[in-house]
CSV table of C-alpha atoms in Angstrom, one decimal:
chain,number,residue,atom,x,y,z
C,1,MET,CA,27.1,-2.0,2.0
C,2,THR,CA,30.7,-1.4,2.3
C,3,ALA,CA,32.1,1.7,0.7
C,4,HIS,CA,34.2,-0.4,-1.9
C,5,ARG,CA,30.7,-2.2,-2.8
C,6,VAL,CA,28.9,1.4,-3.4
C,7,LYS,CA,32.0,2.5,-5.5
C,8,GLY,CA,31.6,-0.8,-7.4
C,9,LEU,CA,27.8,-0.4,-7.7
C,10,THR,CA,28.5,3.3,-9.0
C,11,TRP,CA,30.8,2.2,-11.6
C,12,GLU,CA,28.4,-0.4,-13.0
C,13,LEU,CA,25.5,1.9,-12.9
C,14,THR,CA,27.5,4.4,-14.9
C,15,GLU,CA,28.6,1.7,-17.5
C,16,ALA,CA,25.0,0.9,-18.1
C,17,GLY,CA,24.4,4.4,-19.1
C,18,VAL,CA,22.6,5.5,-15.5
C,19,VAL,CA,23.0,9.1,-15.0
C,20,GLY,CA,20.9,9.4,-12.0
C,21,VAL,CA,19.4,7.7,-9.1
C,22,THR,CA,15.9,8.4,-7.8
C,23,ILE,CA,15.5,7.7,-3.9
C,24,SER,CA,11.9,7.1,-3.2
C,25,TRP,CA,9.6,6.9,0.0
C,26,ALA,CA,5.8,7.2,0.8
C,27,ASP,CA,4.5,9.7,3.1
C,28,ASN,CA,1.5,9.8,5.3
C,29,ASN,CA,-0.8,9.9,2.4
C,30,GLY,CA,0.7,6.9,0.6
C,31,ILE,CA,2.0,9.5,-2.0
C,32,PRO,CA,5.5,8.7,-3.3
C,33,ARG,CA,7.8,11.5,-2.8
C,34,SER,CA,11.6,11.4,-4.0
C,35,ARG,CA,14.9,13.1,-4.9
C,36,THR,CA,16.9,12.3,-7.8
C,37,VAL,CA,20.8,12.4,-7.1
C,38,PRO,CA,23.6,12.3,-10.0
C,39,VAL,CA,25.0,8.8,-10.2
C,40,ALA,CA,28.4,9.8,-9.6
C,41,ALA,CA,27.4,11.2,-6.0
C,42,LEU,CA,26.0,8.0,-4.9
C,43,PRO,CA,28.8,7.2,-2.6
C,44,GLN,CA,28.4,10.2,-0.8
C,45,VAL,CA,24.6,10.0,-0.6
C,46,ALA,CA,24.9,6.6,0.5
C,47,GLU,CA,27.0,7.7,3.5
C,48,THR,CA,25.4,11.0,4.3
C,49,GLY,CA,22.4,11.1,2.7
C,50,VAL,CA,20.0,14.0,0.9
C,51,GLY,CA,18.4,16.8,2.9
C,52,VAL,CA,14.7,16.9,3.2
C,53,THR,CA,12.4,19.0,5.1
C,54,THR,CA,10.9,17.6,8.2
C,55,LEU,CA,7.5,18.9,7.1
C,56,PHE,CA,7.0,15.9,4.6
C,57,ALA,CA,5.5,14.1,7.5
C,58,VAL,CA,2.8,16.7,7.6
C,59,PHE,CA,1.9,17.1,4.0
C,60,ASP,CA,-1.9,16.2,3.5
C,61,SER,CA,-3.2,14.9,0.2
C,62,SER,CA,-3.2,17.9,-1.7
C,63,ASP,CA,0.2,19.1,-0.8
C,64,VAL,CA,-0.9,21.5,1.9
C,65,ILE,CA,1.5,21.8,4.9
C,66,THR,CA,-0.5,21.6,8.2
C,67,PHE,CA,1.3,23.0,11.5
C,68,ALA,CA,-1.1,21.3,13.8
C,69,HIS,CA,1.1,18.7,14.9
C,70,GLU,CA,3.1,20.1,17.9
C,71,GLY,CA,6.0,18.1,17.1
C,72,LEU,CA,6.5,19.8,13.7
C,73,ALA,CA,4.9,23.0,14.1
C,74,THR,CA,7.4,25.3,12.5
C,75,PRO,CA,9.1,25.2,8.9
C,76,SER,CA,12.5,24.9,10.6
C,77,GLY,CA,14.2,21.6,10.5
C,78,ASP,CA,16.3,19.1,8.0
C,79,VAL,CA,16.6,15.2,8.1
C,80,ARG,CA,18.5,13.1,5.9
C,81,LEU,CA,17.1,10.7,3.1
C,82,LEU,CA,19.4,7.6,2.7
C,83,PRO,CA,18.9,5.1,-0.1
C,84,VAL,CA,18.5,1.5,0.8
C,85,LEU,CA,21.1,0.3,-1.7
C,86,ASP,CA,20.0,-3.3,-1.3
C,87,GLY,CA,16.9,-2.4,-3.3
C,88,ILE,CA,18.7,-0.5,-6.2
C,89,VAL,CA,17.3,-1.2,-9.6
C,90,ARG,CA,18.0,0.2,-12.9
C,91,LEU,CA,14.6,1.3,-14.2
C,92,ALA,CA,13.7,-0.7,-17.5
C,93,GLY,CA,11.3,1.9,-18.6
C,94,GLN,CA,13.6,4.7,-17.7
C,95,PRO,CA,17.0,3.4,-18.3
C,96,ALA,CA,18.9,6.8,-17.7
C,97,LEU,CA,17.9,6.1,-14.0
C,98,ALA,CA,18.2,4.1,-11.2
C,99,TRP,CA,15.7,3.6,-8.4
C,100,ALA,CA,16.0,3.0,-4.6
C,101,PRO,CA,13.6,2.8,-1.8
C,102,GLY,CA,14.5,5.4,1.0
C,103,LYS,CA,14.7,5.9,4.6
C,104,ILE,CA,15.0,8.9,6.6
C,105,VAL,CA,17.3,9.5,9.7
C,106,THR,CA,17.9,12.6,12.0
C,107,ALA,CA,20.6,15.1,10.8
C,108,ASP,CA,22.8,13.2,13.0
C,109,GLY,CA,22.1,9.9,11.5
C,110,ASP,CA,19.9,8.6,14.5
C,111,PRO,CA,16.4,6.9,13.7
C,112,TRP,CA,13.7,9.5,13.1
C,113,PRO,CA,10.4,8.9,14.9
C,114,TYR,CA,8.3,9.8,11.7
C,115,ASP,CA,10.2,7.5,9.3
C,116,GLN,CA,7.6,5.2,8.1
C,117,ARG,CA,10.1,2.3,6.8
C,118,GLY,CA,11.8,2.4,10.2
C,119,VAL,CA,8.1,1.6,12.0
C,120,LEU,CA,8.0,-1.5,9.7
C,121,ALA,CA,11.5,-2.6,10.2
C,122,ARG,CA,10.9,-2.4,13.8
C,123,GLN,CA,7.8,-4.6,13.7
C,124,VAL,CA,9.7,-7.0,11.7
C,125,GLU,CA,12.3,-7.3,14.5
C,126,SER,CA,9.5,-7.6,17.0
C,127,LEU,CA,8.0,-10.8,15.1
C,128,ALA,CA,11.5,-12.1,15.0
C,129,ALA,CA,11.7,-11.8,18.7
C,130,GLU,CA,8.9,-14.1,18.9
C,131,GLY,CA,10.1,-16.6,16.5
C,132,LEU,CA,7.9,-15.4,13.5
C,133,THR,CA,8.2,-14.3,10.1
C,134,ALA,CA,5.8,-13.0,7.5
C,135,LEU,CA,5.4,-13.0,3.8
C,136,VAL,CA,3.4,-10.4,2.1
C,137,GLY,CA,1.9,-10.3,-1.4
C,138,TYR,CA,0.0,-7.5,-2.8
C,139,GLU,CA,-2.9,-7.4,-5.5
C,140,LEU,CA,-3.1,-3.9,-7.2
C,141,GLU,CA,-6.2,-2.5,-9.0
C,142,PHE,CA,-5.8,0.5,-11.0
C,143,ALA,CA,-7.7,2.3,-13.7
C,144,VAL,CA,-6.2,3.1,-17.3
C,145,TYR,CA,-7.4,6.0,-19.0
C,146,ARG,CA,-6.3,7.8,-22.4
C,147,ASP,CA,-4.1,10.8,-21.7
C,148,ASP,CA,-5.8,14.0,-23.4
C,149,PRO,CA,-4.0,17.1,-22.6
C,150,ASP,CA,-6.7,19.1,-24.0
C,151,HIS,CA,-9.4,17.6,-21.8
C,152,PRO,CA,-7.3,16.7,-18.5
C,153,ASP,CA,-10.4,16.1,-16.6
C,154,GLU,CA,-12.2,13.9,-18.9
C,155,LEU,CA,-11.9,10.2,-18.1
C,156,VAL,CA,-11.9,8.5,-21.4
C,157,PRO,CA,-11.3,4.4,-20.6
C,158,ALA,CA,-8.5,2.9,-22.5
C,159,LEU,CA,-10.3,-0.3,-22.1
C,160,SER,CA,-13.8,-1.2,-21.8
C,161,GLY,CA,-14.6,-4.8,-21.2
C,162,PRO,CA,-15.9,-7.4,-21.3
C,163,ALA,CA,-14.7,-8.0,-17.6
C,164,TYR,CA,-11.7,-10.5,-17.3
C,165,SER,CA,-11.7,-11.0,-21.0
C,166,PRO,CA,-8.6,-10.9,-23.2
C,167,HIS,CA,-10.4,-8.6,-25.6
C,168,ALA,CA,-10.4,-5.8,-23.2
C,169,LEU,CA,-6.7,-5.8,-23.1
C,170,VAL,CA,-6.3,-5.8,-27.0
C,171,PRO,CA,-6.4,-1.8,-27.0
C,172,ILE,CA,-3.7,-1.6,-24.4
C,173,ASP,CA,-1.6,-4.3,-25.7
C,174,GLY,CA,1.5,-2.4,-26.1
C,175,PHE,CA,1.3,-1.3,-22.5
C,176,VAL,CA,0.6,-4.8,-21.4
C,177,LYS,CA,3.7,-6.2,-23.1
C,178,ASP,CA,5.9,-3.1,-21.7
C,179,VAL,CA,4.6,-4.0,-18.2
C,180,LEU,CA,5.6,-7.6,-18.5
C,181,HIS,CA,8.8,-6.8,-19.8
C,182,ASP,CA,9.6,-4.1,-17.4
C,183,PHE,CA,8.5,-5.6,-14.1
C,184,ALA,CA,10.7,-8.6,-15.1
C,185,ALA,CA,13.5,-6.4,-15.8
C,186,ASN,CA,13.2,-4.7,-12.5
C,187,GLY,CA,12.7,-7.9,-10.4
C,188,LEU,CA,9.3,-7.3,-9.8
C,189,GLU,CA,7.9,-11.1,-10.1
C,190,LEU,CA,4.2,-10.8,-11.4
C,191,GLY,CA,1.7,-13.5,-10.5
C,192,GLN,CA,-0.8,-12.4,-13.2
C,193,LEU,CA,-2.4,-9.3,-14.9
C,194,HIS,CA,-5.8,-9.0,-16.2
C,195,ALA,CA,-8.8,-6.9,-17.2
C,196,GLU,CA,-10.8,-6.5,-14.0
C,197,TYR,CA,-14.5,-6.1,-13.5
C,198,GLY,CA,-14.8,-2.2,-13.8
C,199,PRO,CA,-14.4,-0.5,-16.8
C,200,ALA,CA,-10.8,0.8,-17.5
C,201,GLN,CA,-9.8,-1.4,-14.6
C,202,VAL,CA,-6.7,-3.6,-14.6
C,203,GLU,CA,-5.2,-5.6,-11.8
C,204,LEU,CA,-1.9,-7.3,-11.2
C,205,SER,CA,-0.3,-9.2,-8.6
C,206,LEU,CA,3.1,-9.2,-7.0
C,207,ALA,CA,4.5,-12.3,-5.7
C,208,ALA,CA,4.9,-12.7,-2.1
C,209,SER,CA,8.3,-11.6,-0.3
C,210,ASP,CA,9.3,-10.4,3.1
C,211,PRO,CA,7.4,-7.4,4.7
C,212,LEU,CA,10.2,-4.7,3.8
C,213,THR,CA,10.8,-6.0,0.4
C,214,ALA,CA,7.1,-6.3,-0.4
C,215,ALA,CA,6.5,-2.5,0.7
C,216,ASP,CA,9.5,-1.5,-1.1
C,217,ARG,CA,8.3,-3.3,-4.5
C,218,GLN,CA,4.9,-1.7,-4.2
C,219,LEU,CA,6.4,1.7,-4.7
C,220,LEU,CA,8.7,0.3,-7.5
C,221,ALA,CA,5.7,-1.0,-9.0
C,222,ARG,CA,4.0,2.3,-9.2
C,223,GLN,CA,7.2,3.9,-10.8
C,224,THR,CA,7.5,0.9,-13.5
C,225,LEU,CA,3.8,1.0,-14.2
C,226,ARG,CA,3.7,5.0,-14.8
C,227,ALA,CA,6.8,5.0,-16.8
C,228,ALA,CA,5.1,2.1,-19.1
C,229,ALA,CA,1.7,4.1,-19.3
C,230,SER,CA,3.7,7.2,-20.2
C,231,ARG,CA,5.2,5.7,-23.4
C,232,HIS,CA,1.6,4.7,-24.7
C,233,GLY,CA,-0.2,7.9,-24.0
C,234,LEU,CA,-2.0,6.4,-21.1
C,235,ARG,CA,-3.1,7.9,-17.7
C,236,LEU,CA,-3.3,5.6,-14.4
C,237,SER,CA,-5.2,6.2,-11.7
C,238,PHE,CA,-4.4,4.4,-8.3
C,239,ALA,CA,-7.0,6.4,-6.3
C,240,PRO,CA,-9.3,4.4,-4.1
C,241,LEU,CA,-12.1,5.4,-6.1
C,242,PRO,CA,-11.3,7.6,-9.1
C,243,ALA,CA,-15.0,8.7,-9.5
C,244,LEU,CA,-18.4,8.1,-8.3
C,245,THR,CA,-19.2,6.3,-11.4
C,246,ALA,CA,-15.9,4.3,-11.5
C,247,ALA,CA,-15.0,1.1,-9.8
C,248,GLY,CA,-13.0,1.1,-6.6
C,249,ASN,CA,-9.2,0.4,-6.7
C,250,GLY,CA,-8.0,-2.1,-3.9
C,251,TRP,CA,-4.4,-2.7,-3.2
C,252,HIS,CA,-5.3,-6.0,-1.3
C,253,VAL,CA,-2.8,-7.5,1.1
C,254,HIS,CA,-2.1,-11.0,1.4
C,255,THR,CA,0.0,-12.3,4.6
C,256,SER,CA,1.1,-15.5,6.1
C,257,LEU,CA,2.9,-15.7,9.4
C,258,TRP,CA,5.3,-18.6,9.7
C,259,ARG,CA,7.5,-20.1,12.7
C,260,GLU,CA,10.2,-22.4,12.1
C,261,GLY,CA,9.5,-23.0,8.5
C,262,ARG,CA,5.8,-23.8,9.1
C,263,ASN,CA,3.0,-21.7,8.0
C,264,LEU,CA,0.8,-21.1,10.9
C,265,LEU,CA,-2.2,-20.8,8.6
C,266,ALA,CA,-1.9,-23.9,7.0
C,267,GLY,CA,-4.8,-26.2,8.8
C,268,ALA,CA,-6.4,-29.2,8.0
C,269,ALA,CA,-9.9,-29.1,6.0
C,270,GLY,CA,-9.3,-25.8,4.6
C,271,SER,CA,-9.4,-24.4,8.0
C,272,PRO,CA,-6.3,-22.4,9.6
C,273,GLY,CA,-4.3,-23.7,12.2
C,274,PRO,CA,-4.7,-22.8,15.9
C,275,GLU,CA,-2.1,-20.0,15.7
C,276,GLY,CA,-3.2,-19.0,12.2
C,277,ALA,CA,-6.8,-18.8,13.9
C,278,ALA,CA,-5.4,-16.7,16.5
C,279,TYR,CA,-3.5,-14.4,13.7
C,280,ILE,CA,-7.1,-13.7,12.0
C,281,ALA,CA,-8.6,-13.3,15.4
C,282,GLY,CA,-6.1,-10.4,16.0
C,283,LEU,CA,-6.6,-8.8,12.8
C,284,LEU,CA,-10.4,-8.9,13.3
C,285,ARG,CA,-10.2,-7.7,16.8
C,286,ASP,CA,-8.2,-4.4,15.8
C,287,LEU,CA,-9.5,-4.1,12.1
C,288,PRO,CA,-11.3,-0.6,12.7
C,289,ALA,CA,-7.9,1.0,13.9
C,290,VAL,CA,-6.0,-1.0,11.1
C,291,ALA,CA,-8.3,0.1,8.6
C,292,ALA,CA,-7.9,3.7,9.6
C,293,VAL,CA,-4.1,3.2,8.4
C,294,THR,CA,-4.5,0.9,5.4
C,295,ALA,CA,-7.6,2.6,4.0
C,296,PRO,CA,-7.1,6.1,5.5
C,297,SER,CA,-8.3,8.8,2.9
C,298,ILE,CA,-11.7,10.3,2.2
C,299,GLY,CA,-11.4,8.4,-1.3
C,300,SER,CA,-11.1,5.2,1.0
C,301,LEU,CA,-14.4,6.0,2.6
C,302,ALA,CA,-16.1,6.6,-0.6
C,303,ARG,CA,-14.9,3.2,-1.7
C,304,LEU,CA,-15.9,1.1,1.1
C,305,ARG,CA,-19.6,0.3,0.2
C,306,PRO,CA,-21.3,-2.8,1.0
C,307,GLY,CA,-21.8,-5.1,-2.0
C,308,TYR,CA,-18.6,-3.9,-3.8
C,309,PHE,CA,-16.2,-6.3,-2.6
C,310,ALA,CA,-14.3,-3.7,-0.6
C,311,GLY,CA,-15.0,-5.1,2.9
C,312,ALA,CA,-17.4,-2.5,4.8
C,313,PHE,CA,-18.3,-4.8,7.6
C,314,ALA,CA,-15.8,-6.3,10.0
C,315,PHE,CA,-16.0,-10.1,9.8
C,316,TRP,CA,-13.8,-13.0,8.0
C,317,GLY,CA,-14.9,-15.5,5.7
C,318,VAL,CA,-13.4,-18.6,3.7
C,319,GLU,CA,-12.9,-17.5,0.1
C,320,ASN,CA,-15.5,-14.5,0.8
C,321,ARG,CA,-14.9,-12.0,-1.5
C,322,GLU,CA,-17.1,-9.4,0.5
C,323,ALA,CA,-15.2,-10.1,3.6
C,324,PRO,CA,-12.3,-7.6,4.4
C,325,LEU,CA,-10.6,-10.5,5.8
C,326,ARG,CA,-10.7,-13.2,3.2
C,327,PHE,CA,-9.3,-16.5,4.4
C,328,VAL,CA,-7.6,-18.4,1.2
C,329,PRO,CA,-6.7,-22.0,2.1
C,330,GLY,CA,-4.2,-24.1,0.8
C,331,SER,CA,-5.2,-27.2,-1.5
C,332,ALA,CA,-3.9,-30.4,-2.9
C,333,LEU,CA,-3.2,-28.7,-6.0
C,334,LEU,CA,-1.5,-25.7,-4.7
C,335,GLY,CA,-0.1,-27.2,-1.4
C,336,ALA,CA,-1.0,-26.5,2.4
C,337,ASP,CA,1.5,-23.6,2.5
C,338,HIS,CA,-0.4,-21.6,-0.2
C,339,ALA,CA,-2.8,-20.6,2.8
C,340,ASN,CA,-2.7,-17.0,3.4
C,341,VAL,CA,-5.3,-14.2,4.8
C,342,GLU,CA,-6.3,-11.2,2.4
C,343,LEU,CA,-7.3,-7.9,3.6
C,344,LYS,CA,-9.2,-6.1,1.4
C,345,THR,CA,-9.7,-2.8,3.4
C,346,SER,CA,-6.5,-1.5,2.0
C,347,ASP,CA,-5.5,1.0,-1.0
C,348,ALA,CA,-3.0,3.1,-2.5
C,349,SER,CA,-3.6,6.0,-0.1
C,350,ALA,CA,-2.0,3.9,2.7
C,351,ASN,CA,1.6,4.4,3.5
C,352,PRO,CA,2.7,0.6,2.7
C,353,TYR,CA,5.2,0.3,5.6
C,354,LEU,CA,2.7,1.9,8.2
C,355,ALA,CA,-0.1,-0.5,6.5
C,356,LEU,CA,2.0,-3.6,7.0
C,357,ALA,CA,3.3,-2.7,10.4
C,358,VAL,CA,-0.2,-2.3,11.9
C,359,LEU,CA,-1.2,-5.3,10.2
C,360,LEU,CA,1.0,-7.6,11.4
C,361,ALA,CA,1.0,-6.3,14.7
C,362,ALA,CA,-2.4,-6.7,15.1
C,363,GLY,CA,-2.5,-10.5,13.9
C,364,ALA,CA,0.9,-11.0,15.9
C,365,ALA,CA,-1.0,-9.8,19.2
C,366,GLY,CA,-3.8,-12.2,18.5
C,367,VAL,CA,-1.1,-15.2,18.3
C,368,ALA,CA,0.4,-14.0,21.5
C,369,GLU,CA,-2.8,-14.0,23.3
C,370,GLY,CA,-4.3,-17.0,21.9
C,371,LEU,CA,-7.4,-15.3,20.7
C,372,ALA,CA,-10.3,-17.3,19.6
C,373,LEU,CA,-11.5,-17.1,16.2
C,374,PRO,CA,-15.3,-16.7,15.5
C,375,PRO,CA,-17.1,-18.8,12.9
C,376,ALA,CA,-16.7,-17.8,9.4
C,377,VAL,CA,-19.2,-15.9,7.6
C,378,GLN,CA,-20.1,-17.2,4.1
C,379,SER,CA,-22.6,-14.7,3.0
C,380,ASP,CA,-22.8,-11.0,2.4
C,381,PRO,CA,-23.8,-9.3,5.8
C,382,GLY,CA,-24.6,-6.1,3.8
C,383,THR,CA,-28.0,-7.9,2.7
C,384,TRP,CA,-28.7,-8.6,6.3
C,385,THR,CA,-30.9,-6.5,8.6
C,386,ALA,CA,-29.1,-4.6,11.4
C,387,ASP,CA,-30.5,-6.8,14.0
C,388,GLU,CA,-29.0,-9.9,12.2
C,389,ARG,CA,-25.7,-8.3,12.0
C,390,GLY,CA,-25.9,-7.5,15.7
C,391,ALA,CA,-26.4,-11.1,16.5
C,392,GLN,CA,-23.4,-12.0,15.0
C,393,ASP,CA,-21.4,-9.0,16.6
C,394,ILE,CA,-20.8,-7.9,13.0
C,395,TYR,CA,-20.5,-4.1,12.6
C,396,GLY,CA,-19.7,-1.4,9.9
C,397,LEU,CA,-16.0,-0.3,9.8
C,398,PRO,CA,-15.3,3.5,10.4
C,399,ALA,CA,-17.3,5.5,7.8
C,400,THR,CA,-16.1,9.0,8.5
C,401,PRO,CA,-13.0,10.9,9.2
C,402,ALA,CA,-14.0,11.1,13.0
C,403,GLU,CA,-14.8,7.6,13.2
C,404,GLN,CA,-11.3,6.7,11.9
C,405,GLU,CA,-9.7,8.8,14.4
C,406,ALA,CA,-11.6,7.4,17.2
C,407,ALA,CA,-10.6,3.8,16.1
C,408,LEU,CA,-7.1,4.6,16.0
C,409,THR,CA,-6.7,6.7,19.2
C,410,GLY,CA,-8.9,4.2,21.1
C,411,ASN,CA,-6.5,1.4,20.3
C,412,PRO,CA,-3.5,1.5,22.3
C,413,ARG,CA,-2.0,-1.7,20.5
C,414,ILE,CA,-2.1,-0.2,17.0
C,415,ALA,CA,-1.3,3.4,18.3
C,416,ARG,CA,1.8,2.0,19.9
C,417,VAL,CA,3.1,0.7,16.9
C,418,LEU,CA,3.0,4.1,15.2
C,419,GLY,CA,4.4,6.1,18.3
C,420,ASP,CA,3.3,9.0,19.6
C,421,ASP,CA,5.3,11.3,17.3
C,422,LEU,CA,4.2,9.6,13.9
C,423,LEU,CA,0.6,9.1,15.3
C,424,GLY,CA,0.2,12.9,16.0
C,425,ALA,CA,1.6,13.9,12.6
C,426,PHE,CA,-0.7,11.1,10.7
C,427,LEU,CA,-3.7,12.3,12.5
C,428,ALA,CA,-2.9,16.1,11.7
C,429,VAL,CA,-2.7,15.2,8.0
C,430,ARG,CA,-6.1,13.3,8.3
C,431,ARG,CA,-7.8,16.2,9.9
C,432,SER,CA,-6.2,18.5,7.3
C,433,ASP,CA,-7.6,16.4,4.5
C,434,ALA,CA,-11.2,16.2,6.4
C,435,ALA,CA,-11.3,20.1,6.8
C,436,ALA,CA,-10.5,20.5,3.1
C,437,ALA,CA,-13.3,18.1,2.2
C,438,GLU,CA,-15.9,19.8,4.5
C,439,GLY,CA,-18.9,20.8,2.3
C,440,ARG,CA,-17.5,19.8,-1.1
C,441,PRO,CA,-19.0,17.5,-3.5
C,442,VAL,CA,-17.8,13.9,-3.2
C,443,ASP,CA,-16.9,13.7,-6.8
C,444,GLU,CA,-15.0,17.1,-6.5
C,445,ILE,CA,-12.9,15.4,-3.7
C,446,LEU,CA,-12.3,12.1,-5.6
C,447,ALA,CA,-11.2,14.3,-8.8
C,448,GLY,CA,-8.8,15.9,-6.7
C,449,LEU,CA,-7.3,12.6,-5.6
C,450,ARG,CA,-7.2,10.8,-8.8
C,451,TRP,CA,-3.8,11.3,-10.0
C,452,ARG,CA,-2.0,11.6,-6.5
C,453,TYR,CA,-0.8,8.2,-5.7
């Protein structure tokens, strides 16, 4: 954006009553971080950014700074946070503020290897070099509780069912109204919103867009939801599992891969096309390493239970909601280009930029290598014996932090997407989380993560 356009944007925001601009990014735990600057400073900030510590790359999920990663082993160092002005939005629910996604560069303005948004931007460029583009849509599940300052640890559901019923949403009617209004005003196109299966649980879907926009909008959706909830005395948990007695919250990712305007997943008779099948095969091959990024937290591991539609075993299926890779075919009603594949092993503790980068890299590698896709599984392997699963080469996804790390470090394709520096920081954060969880009751760990995302 030119300097003249930035000045014009600043004037427009000022005239609209905006006094500050919040620049947001997500850390290696999926937790949004931000800086807010006066709106009058926007032209300067757009050029030189805001100073932030390098150590945000090694914050763990509890805000403990780990110095275990050699590249960021001291408190010294500063980088610059730049607003991505093409994504700036005046917040309908916080009208004195505008919001923009952020990218981080070195003090000299060069690419910073720990900048997660830059990782996804490079992966999008890599797809383009192969003549490919992608569309990405999110489904966000979250729990809605009454906010009681006198009893902050008591979970009082703001809705209680029946599941998927319009009756369930009546107690939070004002919140729902504000969400529908604010999403539209903030440029977030909603597919639908409903009461989900679990007590207190709501789900909404965001329309598909290019990968960078999808990741930006996922962060903007969180900001929009929290502001609406606050106005109605509600508190939202985006955590993968708010408590052992709660329903798990998946932030499912729907992707489709395109070449020259053609959806490669749109095949005949409800099957993916040849290159679409190779895309799914690439995802399936790298799923353990991908899941270590898309569902990386202790809470993620607690959520990934067989029989909970969370995707605990590595397989794919056509419209099989127990499959971590659920192929959604096109139809005569929706059109062939509706075809996409849903990753269910994904949640709010994933950095959205890294999650999409490794997912797209895995799928694109499958296309480049022409991988063969095994037969779809249309039942729940969690009900099979271990021998039955073994006969079809179906295995459990990583179930411990150590297994996650082994899957990630043992997969050069996925490790290469992150790069040595960022991978080192990411693993240091995961180890810090694991060490903090050692010997603690699971419900205590989940309570500590409940409001983090």
